[in-house]
Coordinates of C-alpha atoms and ligand atoms in Angstrom, one line a residue:
X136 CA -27.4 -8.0 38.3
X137 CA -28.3 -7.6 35.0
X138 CA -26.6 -5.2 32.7
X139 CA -26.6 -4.2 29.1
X140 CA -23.6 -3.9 27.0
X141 CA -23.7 -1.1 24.0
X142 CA -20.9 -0.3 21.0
X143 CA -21.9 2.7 19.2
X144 CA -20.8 3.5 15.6
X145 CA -21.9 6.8 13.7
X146 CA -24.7 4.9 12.1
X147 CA -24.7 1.5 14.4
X148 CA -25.4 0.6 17.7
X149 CA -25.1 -3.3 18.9
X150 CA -26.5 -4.0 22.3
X151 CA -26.5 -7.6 24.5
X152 CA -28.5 -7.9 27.7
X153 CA -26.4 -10.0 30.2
X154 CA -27.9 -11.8 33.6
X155 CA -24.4 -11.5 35.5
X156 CA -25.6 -14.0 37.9
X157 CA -24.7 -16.8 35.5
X158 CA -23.2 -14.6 32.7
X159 CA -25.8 -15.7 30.0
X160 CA -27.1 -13.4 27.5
X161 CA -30.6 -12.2 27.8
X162 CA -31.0 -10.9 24.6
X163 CA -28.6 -9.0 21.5
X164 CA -29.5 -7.3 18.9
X165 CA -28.3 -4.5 16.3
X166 CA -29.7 -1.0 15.1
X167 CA -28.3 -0.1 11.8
X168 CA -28.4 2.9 9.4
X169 CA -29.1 5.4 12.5
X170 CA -29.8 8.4 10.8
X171 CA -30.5 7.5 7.2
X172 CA -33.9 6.9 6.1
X173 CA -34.8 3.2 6.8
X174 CA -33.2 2.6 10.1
X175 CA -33.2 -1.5 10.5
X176 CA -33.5 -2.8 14.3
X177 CA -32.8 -6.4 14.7
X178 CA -33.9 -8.0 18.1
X179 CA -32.5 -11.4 19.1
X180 CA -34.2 -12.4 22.3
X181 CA -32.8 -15.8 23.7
X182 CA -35.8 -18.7 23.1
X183 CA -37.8 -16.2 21.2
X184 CA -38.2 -15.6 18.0
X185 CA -35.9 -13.3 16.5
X186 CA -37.8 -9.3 15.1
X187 CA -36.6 -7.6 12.3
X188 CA -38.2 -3.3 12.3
X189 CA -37.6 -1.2 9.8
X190 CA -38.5 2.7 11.0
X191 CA -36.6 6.3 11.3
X192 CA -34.5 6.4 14.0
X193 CA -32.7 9.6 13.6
X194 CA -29.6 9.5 16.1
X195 CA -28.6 7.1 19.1
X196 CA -30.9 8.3 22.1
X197 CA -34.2 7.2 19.8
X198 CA -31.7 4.1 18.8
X199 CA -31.5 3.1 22.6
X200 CA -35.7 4.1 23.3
X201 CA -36.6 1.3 20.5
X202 CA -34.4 -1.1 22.1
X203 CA -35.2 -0.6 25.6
X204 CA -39.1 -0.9 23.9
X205 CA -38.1 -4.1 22.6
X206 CA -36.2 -5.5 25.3
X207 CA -39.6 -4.9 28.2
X208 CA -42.4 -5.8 24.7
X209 CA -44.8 -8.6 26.2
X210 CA -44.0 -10.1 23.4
X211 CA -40.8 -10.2 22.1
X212 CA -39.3 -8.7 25.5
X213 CA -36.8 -10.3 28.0
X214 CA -38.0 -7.7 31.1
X215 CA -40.5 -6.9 32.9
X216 CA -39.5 -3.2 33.1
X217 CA -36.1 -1.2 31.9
X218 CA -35.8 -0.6 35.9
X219 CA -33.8 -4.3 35.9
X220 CA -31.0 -2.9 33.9
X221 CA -28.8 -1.9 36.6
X222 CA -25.8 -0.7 35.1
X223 CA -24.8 -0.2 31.4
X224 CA -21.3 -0.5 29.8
X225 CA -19.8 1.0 26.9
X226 CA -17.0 0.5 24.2
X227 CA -15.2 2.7 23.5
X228 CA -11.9 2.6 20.8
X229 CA -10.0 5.3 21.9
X230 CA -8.7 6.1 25.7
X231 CA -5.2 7.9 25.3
X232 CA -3.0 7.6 28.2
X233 CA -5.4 8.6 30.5
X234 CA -7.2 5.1 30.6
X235 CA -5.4 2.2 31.7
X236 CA -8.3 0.3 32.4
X237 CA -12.2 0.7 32.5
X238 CA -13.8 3.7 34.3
X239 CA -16.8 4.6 35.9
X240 CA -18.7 7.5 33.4
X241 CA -18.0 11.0 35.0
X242 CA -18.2 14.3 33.5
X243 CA -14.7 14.4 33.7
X244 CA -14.1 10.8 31.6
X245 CA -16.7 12.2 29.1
X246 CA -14.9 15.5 28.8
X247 CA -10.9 13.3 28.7
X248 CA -13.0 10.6 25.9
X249 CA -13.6 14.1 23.8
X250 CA -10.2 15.6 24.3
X251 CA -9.3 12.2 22.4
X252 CA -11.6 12.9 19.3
X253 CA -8.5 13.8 17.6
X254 CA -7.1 10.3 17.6
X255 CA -10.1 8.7 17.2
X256 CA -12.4 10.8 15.0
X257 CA -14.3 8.2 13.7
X258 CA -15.0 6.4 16.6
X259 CA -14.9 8.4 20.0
X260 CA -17.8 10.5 18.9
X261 CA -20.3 7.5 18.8
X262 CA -19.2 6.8 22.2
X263 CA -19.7 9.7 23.6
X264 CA -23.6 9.9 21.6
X265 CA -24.0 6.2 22.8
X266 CA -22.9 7.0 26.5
X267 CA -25.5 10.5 26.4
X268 CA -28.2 8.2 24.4
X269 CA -28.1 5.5 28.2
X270 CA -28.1 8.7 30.3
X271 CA -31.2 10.4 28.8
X272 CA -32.9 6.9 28.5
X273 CA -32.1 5.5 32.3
X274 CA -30.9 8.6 34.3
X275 CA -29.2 7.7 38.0
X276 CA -28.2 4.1 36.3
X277 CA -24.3 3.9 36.0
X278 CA -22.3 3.9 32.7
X279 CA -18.9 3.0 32.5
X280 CA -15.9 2.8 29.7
X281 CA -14.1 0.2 28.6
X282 CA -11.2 1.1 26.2
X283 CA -9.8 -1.1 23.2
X284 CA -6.3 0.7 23.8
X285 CA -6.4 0.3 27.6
X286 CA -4.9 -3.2 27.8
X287 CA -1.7 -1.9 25.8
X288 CA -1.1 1.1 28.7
X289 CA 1.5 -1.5 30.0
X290 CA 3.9 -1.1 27.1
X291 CA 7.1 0.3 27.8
X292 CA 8.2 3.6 26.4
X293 CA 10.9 1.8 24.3
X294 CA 8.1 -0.1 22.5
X295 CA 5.5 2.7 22.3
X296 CA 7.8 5.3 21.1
X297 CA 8.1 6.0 17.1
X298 CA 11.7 6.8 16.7
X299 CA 11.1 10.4 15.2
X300 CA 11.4 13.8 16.7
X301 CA 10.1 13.6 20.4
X302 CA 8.6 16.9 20.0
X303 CA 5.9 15.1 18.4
X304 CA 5.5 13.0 21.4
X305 CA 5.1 16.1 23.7
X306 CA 2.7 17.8 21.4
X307 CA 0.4 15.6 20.1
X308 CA 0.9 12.2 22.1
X309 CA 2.0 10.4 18.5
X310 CA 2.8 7.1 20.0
X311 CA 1.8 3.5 19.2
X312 CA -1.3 2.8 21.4
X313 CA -3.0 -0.6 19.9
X314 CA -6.3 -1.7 19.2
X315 CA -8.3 -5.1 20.5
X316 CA -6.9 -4.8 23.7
X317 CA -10.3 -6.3 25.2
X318 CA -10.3 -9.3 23.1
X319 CA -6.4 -9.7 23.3
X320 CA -6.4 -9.8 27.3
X321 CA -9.9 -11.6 27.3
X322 CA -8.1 -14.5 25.2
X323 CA -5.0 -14.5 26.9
X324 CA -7.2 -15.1 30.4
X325 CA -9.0 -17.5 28.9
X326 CA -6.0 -19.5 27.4
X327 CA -4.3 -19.6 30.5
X328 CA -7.6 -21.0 32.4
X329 CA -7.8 -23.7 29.4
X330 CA -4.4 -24.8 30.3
X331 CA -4.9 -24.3 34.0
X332 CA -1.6 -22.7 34.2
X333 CA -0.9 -19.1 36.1
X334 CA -0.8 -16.4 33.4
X335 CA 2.2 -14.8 35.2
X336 CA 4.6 -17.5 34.3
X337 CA 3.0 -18.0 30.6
X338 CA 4.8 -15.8 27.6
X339 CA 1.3 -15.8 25.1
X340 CA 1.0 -14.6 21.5
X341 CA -2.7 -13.3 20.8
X342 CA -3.5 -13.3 16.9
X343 CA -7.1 -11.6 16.3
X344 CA -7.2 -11.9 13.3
X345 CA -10.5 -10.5 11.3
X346 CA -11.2 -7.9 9.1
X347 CA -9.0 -5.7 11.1
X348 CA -6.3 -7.8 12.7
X349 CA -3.8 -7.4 15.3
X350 CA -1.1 -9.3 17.2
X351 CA -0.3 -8.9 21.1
X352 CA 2.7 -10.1 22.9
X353 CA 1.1 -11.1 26.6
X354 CA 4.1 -11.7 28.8
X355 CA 2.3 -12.4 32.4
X356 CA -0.7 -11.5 32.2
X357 CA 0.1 -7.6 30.5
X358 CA 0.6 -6.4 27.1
X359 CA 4.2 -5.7 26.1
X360 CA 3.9 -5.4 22.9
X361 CA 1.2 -5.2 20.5
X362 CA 1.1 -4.6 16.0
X363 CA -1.2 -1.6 15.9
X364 CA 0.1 1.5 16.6
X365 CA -1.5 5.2 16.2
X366 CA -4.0 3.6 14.3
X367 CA -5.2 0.5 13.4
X368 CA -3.6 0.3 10.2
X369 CA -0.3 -0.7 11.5
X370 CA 0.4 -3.8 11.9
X371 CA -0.4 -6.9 9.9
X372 CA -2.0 -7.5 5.9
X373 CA -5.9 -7.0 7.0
X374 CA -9.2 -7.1 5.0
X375 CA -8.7 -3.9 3.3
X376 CA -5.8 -2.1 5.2
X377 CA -2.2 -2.1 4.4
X378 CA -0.5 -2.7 7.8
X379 CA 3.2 -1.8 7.4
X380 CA 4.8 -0.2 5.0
X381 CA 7.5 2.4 4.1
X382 CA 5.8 5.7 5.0
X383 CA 7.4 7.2 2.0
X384 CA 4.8 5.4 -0.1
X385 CA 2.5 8.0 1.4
X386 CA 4.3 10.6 0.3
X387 CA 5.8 9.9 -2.7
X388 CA 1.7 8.4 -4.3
X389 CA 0.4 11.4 -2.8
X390 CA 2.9 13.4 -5.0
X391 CA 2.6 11.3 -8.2
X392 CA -0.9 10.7 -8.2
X393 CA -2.1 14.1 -6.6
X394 CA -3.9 12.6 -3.4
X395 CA -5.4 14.4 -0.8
X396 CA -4.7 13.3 2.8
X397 CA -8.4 12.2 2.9
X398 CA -8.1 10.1 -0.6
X399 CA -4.5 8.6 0.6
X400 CA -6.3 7.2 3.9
X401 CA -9.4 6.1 2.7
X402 CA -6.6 3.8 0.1
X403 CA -4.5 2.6 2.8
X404 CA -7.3 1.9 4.7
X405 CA -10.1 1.0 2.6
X406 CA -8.9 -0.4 -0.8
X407 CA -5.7 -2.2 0.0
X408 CA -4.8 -5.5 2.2
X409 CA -5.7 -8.9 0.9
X410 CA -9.1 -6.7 -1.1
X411 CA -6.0 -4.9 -3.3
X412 CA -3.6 -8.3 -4.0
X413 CA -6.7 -10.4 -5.0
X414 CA -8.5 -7.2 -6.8
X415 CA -11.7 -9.1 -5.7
X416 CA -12.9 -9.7 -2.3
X417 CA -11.2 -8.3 1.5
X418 CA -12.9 -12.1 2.7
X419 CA -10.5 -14.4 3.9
X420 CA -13.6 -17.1 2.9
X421 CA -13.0 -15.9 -1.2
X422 CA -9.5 -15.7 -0.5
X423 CA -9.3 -19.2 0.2
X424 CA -11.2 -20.4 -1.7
X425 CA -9.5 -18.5 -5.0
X426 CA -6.4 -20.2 -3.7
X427 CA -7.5 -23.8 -3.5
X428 CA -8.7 -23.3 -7.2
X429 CA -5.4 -21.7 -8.2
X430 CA -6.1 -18.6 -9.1
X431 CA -3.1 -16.5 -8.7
X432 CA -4.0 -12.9 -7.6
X433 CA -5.9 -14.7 -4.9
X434 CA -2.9 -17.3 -4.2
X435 CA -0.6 -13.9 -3.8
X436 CA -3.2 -12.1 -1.5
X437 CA -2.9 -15.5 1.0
X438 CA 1.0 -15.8 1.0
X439 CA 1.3 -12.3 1.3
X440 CA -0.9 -12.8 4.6
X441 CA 0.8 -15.4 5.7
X442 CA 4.0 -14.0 5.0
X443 CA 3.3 -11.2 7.4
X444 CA 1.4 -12.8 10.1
X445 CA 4.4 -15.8 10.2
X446 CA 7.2 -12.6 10.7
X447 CA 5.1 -10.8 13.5
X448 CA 4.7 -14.0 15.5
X449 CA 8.5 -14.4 15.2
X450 CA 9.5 -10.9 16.0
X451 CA 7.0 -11.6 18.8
X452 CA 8.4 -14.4 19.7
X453 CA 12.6 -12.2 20.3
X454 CA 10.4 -10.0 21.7
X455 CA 9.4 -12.3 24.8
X456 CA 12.6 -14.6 24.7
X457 CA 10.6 -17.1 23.9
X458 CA 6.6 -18.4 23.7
X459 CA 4.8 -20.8 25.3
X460 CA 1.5 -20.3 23.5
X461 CA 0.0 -19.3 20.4
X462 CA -3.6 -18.7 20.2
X463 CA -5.7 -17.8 17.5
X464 CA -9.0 -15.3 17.6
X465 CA -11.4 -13.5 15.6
X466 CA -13.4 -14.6 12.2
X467 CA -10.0 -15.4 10.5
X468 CA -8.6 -17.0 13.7
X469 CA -11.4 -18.7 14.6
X470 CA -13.0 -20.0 11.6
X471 CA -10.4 -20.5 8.9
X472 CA -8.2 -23.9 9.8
X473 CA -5.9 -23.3 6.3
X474 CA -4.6 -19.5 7.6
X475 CA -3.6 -21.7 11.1
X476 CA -2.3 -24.6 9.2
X477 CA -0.1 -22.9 7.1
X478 CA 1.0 -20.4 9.9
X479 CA 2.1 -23.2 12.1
X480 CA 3.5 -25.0 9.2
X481 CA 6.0 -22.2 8.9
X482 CA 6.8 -22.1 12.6
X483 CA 8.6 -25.3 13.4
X484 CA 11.6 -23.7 14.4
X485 CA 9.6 -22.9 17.3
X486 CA 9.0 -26.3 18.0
X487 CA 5.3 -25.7 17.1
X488 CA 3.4 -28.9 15.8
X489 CA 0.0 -28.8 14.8
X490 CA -2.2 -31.7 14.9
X491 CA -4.0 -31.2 11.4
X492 CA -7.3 -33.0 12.2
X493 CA -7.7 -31.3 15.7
X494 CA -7.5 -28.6 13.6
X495 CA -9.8 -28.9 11.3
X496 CA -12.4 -29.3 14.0
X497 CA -14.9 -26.6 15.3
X498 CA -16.6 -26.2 17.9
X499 CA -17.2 -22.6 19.2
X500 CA -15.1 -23.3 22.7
X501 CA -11.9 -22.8 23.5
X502 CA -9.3 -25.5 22.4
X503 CA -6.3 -27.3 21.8
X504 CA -4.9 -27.5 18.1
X505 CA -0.9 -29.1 19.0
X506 CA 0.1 -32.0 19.4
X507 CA 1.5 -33.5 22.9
X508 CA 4.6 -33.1 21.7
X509 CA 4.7 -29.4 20.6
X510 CA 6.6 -27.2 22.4
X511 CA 4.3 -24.9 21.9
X512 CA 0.5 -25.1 22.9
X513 CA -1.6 -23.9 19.7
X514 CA -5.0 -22.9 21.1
X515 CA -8.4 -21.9 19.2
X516 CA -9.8 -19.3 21.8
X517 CA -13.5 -17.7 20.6
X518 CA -13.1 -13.9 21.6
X519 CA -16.1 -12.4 23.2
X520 CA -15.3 -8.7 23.7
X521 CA -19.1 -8.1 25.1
X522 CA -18.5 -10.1 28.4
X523 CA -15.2 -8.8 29.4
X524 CA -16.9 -5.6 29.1
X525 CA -19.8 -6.8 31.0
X526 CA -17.8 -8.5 33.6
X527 CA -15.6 -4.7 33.9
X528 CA -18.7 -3.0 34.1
X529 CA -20.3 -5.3 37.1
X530 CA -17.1 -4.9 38.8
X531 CA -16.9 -1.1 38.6
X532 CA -20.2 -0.5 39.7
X533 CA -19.7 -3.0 42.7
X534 CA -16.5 -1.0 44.0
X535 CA -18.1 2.4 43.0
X536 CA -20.8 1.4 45.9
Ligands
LIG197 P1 -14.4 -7.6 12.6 O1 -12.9 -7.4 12.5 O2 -15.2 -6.8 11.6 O3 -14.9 -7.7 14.0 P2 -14.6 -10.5 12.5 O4 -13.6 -10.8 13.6 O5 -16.0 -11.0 12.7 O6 -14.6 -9.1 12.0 O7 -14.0 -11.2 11.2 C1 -14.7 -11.1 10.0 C2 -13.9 -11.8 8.9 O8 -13.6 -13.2 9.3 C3 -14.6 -11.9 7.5 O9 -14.4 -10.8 6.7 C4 -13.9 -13.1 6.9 O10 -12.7 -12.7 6.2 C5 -13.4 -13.9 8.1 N1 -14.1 -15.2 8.2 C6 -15.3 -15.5 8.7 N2 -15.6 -16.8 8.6 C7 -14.5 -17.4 7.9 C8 -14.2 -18.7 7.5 N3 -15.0 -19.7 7.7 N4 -13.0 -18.9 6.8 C9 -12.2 -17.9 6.6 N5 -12.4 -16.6 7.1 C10 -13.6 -16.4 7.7

């Protein structure tokens, strides 16, 4: 079966192609500035040359018309007609409580994704254009959901509650929900496969750690606990958000420097993190880099991420009685061996060794970065959001038939 895999921003829209009989990617590709005047489309056919368009695409259902054009072009296409898609799957940030896993697209799940707008005004809307955008473009070919928060539905109230007045709760569902729940249980899967251990017996710490980054305690397989919380700005030191802090700060700059709710947001979540320490780059690369040549706002930024990161995976670690595995995800996790080094370095009460030259290695597949004798396995575990959703979304439309 072959299936195609869209997230939808307000302006983006990234698409793969996969073959599901052997899971390889057909094609990928990004349209950017939907709805601005020079809308870029960038096609990335697999043993093809790669097409760059610029053109106006006004909103998402032209978006999705130029890329099932490019995907069936003699030329630079990978089918021989857009009747081979079969079914396509979405990402979507937001489900609520109502989603505790992917669903088949109904008018009711469109009509639960808006009720969540609220929670998610930045990024349910997209959905929502992005799942209208396949319909008008393929009608009778299924669509179904698959929610970052989904994975965390296993929480227990005791971790999901804020402790503040539980009318708040009852009103407006003002809980701790999570983020990067697809990559955090595609990980954790994947980990467990590495070690060819059953993920029910394994306590797992997921760090996905990019621009935005989050931390998910995986005790058997489910999430029971996780960093994000409302929003993604809970949590950990990120790229440009704050992650925790005393919510009195909110109050109290918004009083002293006369901020509006919108202007108080947009600094928690745009202008602070490791962009605000350094006062020059939100790049864990720069960051790094400042810090090896000893500049000191830089050399704060990294031991104040650090810092953090080290205290969640201990709090995570009393959390689960214990861990048997640490694995580390995302462009921070992935590619930057000094952020692991100096986590783990900090972590020997745990009984966590690294081996420093396994770590420096990269290779784009999961692996091993302990030593035998750890008593913890470190693992390196490439995240790939796209095919979890891909594999949902072929199993979905089997079961729906
Ligand atoms: P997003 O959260 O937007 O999905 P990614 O998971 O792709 O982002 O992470 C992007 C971030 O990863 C970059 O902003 C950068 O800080 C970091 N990164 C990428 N490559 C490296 C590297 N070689 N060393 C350190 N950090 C890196």
């Amino acid at each position: 079966m072959k299936l195609l895999v869209i997230n939808a921003g307000s302006s983006s829209l990234k698409y793969q192609l996969y073959d599901m009989t052997d899971e390889s990617v057909l094609a990928k590709g990004l349209v950017e500035r939907i709805g601005m005047d020079s809308s870029i489309l960038t096609h990335k056919p697999t043993g093809k040359e790669d097409v760059t368009e610029v053109s106006e695409i006004l909103e998402h259902t032209t978006a999705i018309r130029k890329v099932l054009e490019k995907l069936t072009d003699k030329e630079q296409g990978v089918l021989a007609s857009v009747d081979e898609i079969q079914a396509v799957g979405h990402r979507v940030v937001h489900g609520g409580e109502a989603f505790k896993g992917s669903a088949l697209v109904t008018p009711e799940v469109k009509a639960e994704i808006r009720r969540l707008f609220d929670l998610a005004p930045l990024h349910n809307p997209p959905a929502i254009m992005g799942i209208n955008a396949s319909e008008a473009n393929m009608p009778g070919v299924p669509n179904v959901v698959a929610f970052d928060t989904a994975f965390h539905q296993t929480m227990d109230e005791k971790v999901y509650l804020y402790p503040i007045p539980r009318v708040l709760y009852k009103k407006h569902r003002i809980r701790r929900y999570g983020a990067h729940g697809t990559s955090h249980q595609y990980v954790s899967r994947v980990a467990a496969e590495y070690l060819d251990r059953p993920i029910e017996d394994l306590k797992i710490i997921t760090c996905h750690i990019g621009n935005g980054a989050s931390l998910t305690a995986v005790k058997g397989g489910v999430s029971v606990d996780t960093s994000m919380g409302l929003t993604p700005l809970e949590g950990l030191m990120m790229g440009t958000r704050s992650g925790d802090l005393d919510p009195t700060v909110v109050t109290f700059v918004m009083n002293k420097e006369e901020l509006s709710i919108s202007e108080v947001n947009s600094m928690l979540n745009k202008h602070s993190g490791l962009l605000a320490i350094s006062g020059s780059s939100s790049d864990m690369r720069d960051i790094t880099d400042g810090w090896e040549a000893g500049k000191p706002n830089e050399t704060l930024a990294f031991e104040m991420y650090e810092y953090r990161l080290r205290k969640y995976i201990g709090s995570y670690a009393a959390a689960m009685n214990g861990v048997d595995v640490i694995v580390f995800t995302a462009g921070v996790g992935e590619n930057s061996a000094i952020v692991r080094e100096k986590t783990c370095e900090n972590l020997s009460y745990l009984g966590v060794e690294l081996d420093k030259e396994l770590n420096k290695i990269r290779s784009g597949e999961p692996r091993r970065i302990s030593t035998p004798n750890s008593k913890v396995e470190v693992l390196v575990v490439p995240t790939n959001e796209e095919l979890m959703i891909a594999r949902d979304t072929l199993h979905i439309v089997q079961e729906s038939k």
